[in-house]
Short mmCIF file of C-alpha atoms in Angstrom, two decimals:
data_model
loop_
_atom_site.label_atom_id
_atom_site.label_comp_id
_atom_site.label_asym_id
_atom_site.label_seq_id
_atom_site.Cartn_x
_atom_site.Cartn_y
_atom_site.Cartn_z
CA MET D 1 -0.03 -0.03 -0.05
CA GLU D 2 1.46 3.36 -1.03
CA VAL D 3 1.30 6.15 1.52
CA THR D 4 0.69 9.66 0.26
CA SER D 5 1.52 12.62 2.48
CA VAL D 6 -1.10 15.28 3.01
CA ASN D 7 1.33 17.73 1.37
CA ALA D 8 1.49 15.59 -1.83
CA VAL D 9 -2.32 15.41 -2.00
CA TYR D 10 -2.65 19.29 -1.71
CA LEU D 11 0.20 19.66 -4.29
CA GLU D 12 -1.72 17.39 -6.71
CA MET D 13 -4.89 19.41 -6.22
CA GLY D 14 -3.11 22.62 -6.79
CA GLU D 15 -3.95 23.79 -3.30
CA LEU D 16 -0.59 23.76 -1.64
CA THR D 17 0.99 27.15 -1.03
CA VAL D 18 4.27 27.95 0.61
CA ALA D 19 5.17 30.99 2.65
CA ARG D 20 8.67 31.84 3.65
CA MET D 21 8.85 32.76 7.37
CA GLY D 22 11.29 35.51 8.27
CA ARG D 23 13.83 35.54 10.95
CA GLY D 24 12.41 35.09 14.52
CA TYR D 25 9.70 32.47 13.36
CA GLY D 26 9.70 28.83 14.38
CA TRP D 27 7.53 25.96 12.94
CA PHE D 28 6.63 22.85 14.89
CA ASP D 29 4.72 19.91 13.61
CA THR D 30 2.98 18.88 16.88
CA GLY D 31 1.34 15.74 15.63
CA THR D 32 2.93 13.43 18.26
CA HIS D 33 3.20 13.64 22.04
CA ASP D 34 6.88 14.10 21.81
CA SER D 35 6.74 16.91 19.28
CA LEU D 36 4.03 18.74 21.32
CA LEU D 37 6.20 18.43 24.35
CA GLU D 38 9.07 19.82 22.30
CA ALA D 39 7.18 22.83 21.16
CA ALA D 40 5.97 23.55 24.72
CA GLU D 41 9.36 23.44 25.98
CA PHE D 42 10.72 25.77 23.28
CA VAL D 43 7.94 28.38 24.15
CA ARG D 44 8.67 28.05 27.89
CA THR D 45 12.45 28.59 27.32
CA LEU D 46 11.82 31.41 24.92
CA GLN D 47 9.47 33.15 27.27
CA ASN D 48 11.63 32.63 30.40
CA ARG D 49 14.93 33.82 28.63
CA GLN D 50 13.60 36.70 26.79
CA ARG D 51 10.93 37.72 29.25
CA ILE D 52 8.25 37.86 26.57
CA GLN D 53 4.83 36.20 26.13
CA ILE D 54 4.13 34.04 23.01
CA ALA D 55 0.60 34.79 21.61
CA CYS D 56 -0.33 37.57 23.85
CA PRO D 57 -3.33 39.36 22.09
CA GLU D 58 -3.46 42.21 24.53
CA GLU D 59 0.17 43.02 23.85
CA VAL D 60 -0.31 42.88 20.07
CA ALA D 61 -3.47 45.23 20.37
CA PHE D 62 -1.56 47.58 22.59
CA ASP D 63 1.43 47.71 20.24
CA ALA D 64 -0.76 48.16 17.32
CA GLY D 65 -2.61 51.22 18.95
CA TRP D 66 -5.95 49.28 18.94
CA ILE D 67 -6.23 49.51 22.74
CA ASP D 68 -4.63 51.85 25.20
CA ALA D 69 -2.99 51.16 28.64
CA GLU D 70 -6.36 51.71 30.48
CA GLN D 71 -7.88 49.05 28.39
CA VAL D 72 -4.89 46.58 28.90
CA ALA D 73 -5.14 47.27 32.71
CA ARG D 74 -8.86 46.35 32.72
CA LEU D 75 -8.24 43.20 30.74
CA ALA D 76 -5.38 42.27 33.04
CA GLU D 77 -6.96 43.02 36.39
CA PRO D 78 -8.69 39.49 36.67
CA LEU D 79 -5.32 38.04 35.99
CA ARG D 80 -3.38 40.06 38.44
CA LYS D 81 -2.32 37.12 40.52
CA ASN D 82 -0.83 35.04 37.75
CA GLU D 83 2.35 35.44 35.62
CA TYR D 84 0.36 36.46 32.42
CA GLY D 85 -1.47 39.18 34.22
CA ARG D 86 1.78 40.57 35.98
CA TYR D 87 3.30 40.50 32.45
CA LEU D 88 0.57 42.68 31.06
CA PHE D 89 0.75 45.24 33.98
CA GLU D 90 4.62 45.27 33.51
CA ARG D 91 4.18 45.83 29.77
CA ILE D 92 2.23 48.98 30.37
CA GLY D 93 4.51 50.18 32.96
CA ARG D 94 2.38 49.47 36.04
#
C-alpha cells in the first residue's frame, strides 16, 4: 500500500501554498506527544529567557494602537495574581 503525504495530495490538487517565514519564526509539527512537548518546552524557554509572552493578544493590540494602557489594565485585572496578568501590567508600566 502506497502512503501519500497530505502535502502531496494538496500539491496534486493545486491547493498547496508555501510562505517563507522570516527571521524569528519557528515551525513545529505537533502531531505526536513528543513533538508537542518539544514545542511547549521551546515556548517556555523563549518566554523565560527573553521575558516575553508568546501569543499575547492584549500586547499585540496595545502595540498596534488598537487599545490603550487603560484597556490593557482592565483586561489584566482579573489575571493580576498570575504570571500572565503581571506581564501585562509590566508591559504597560504599572
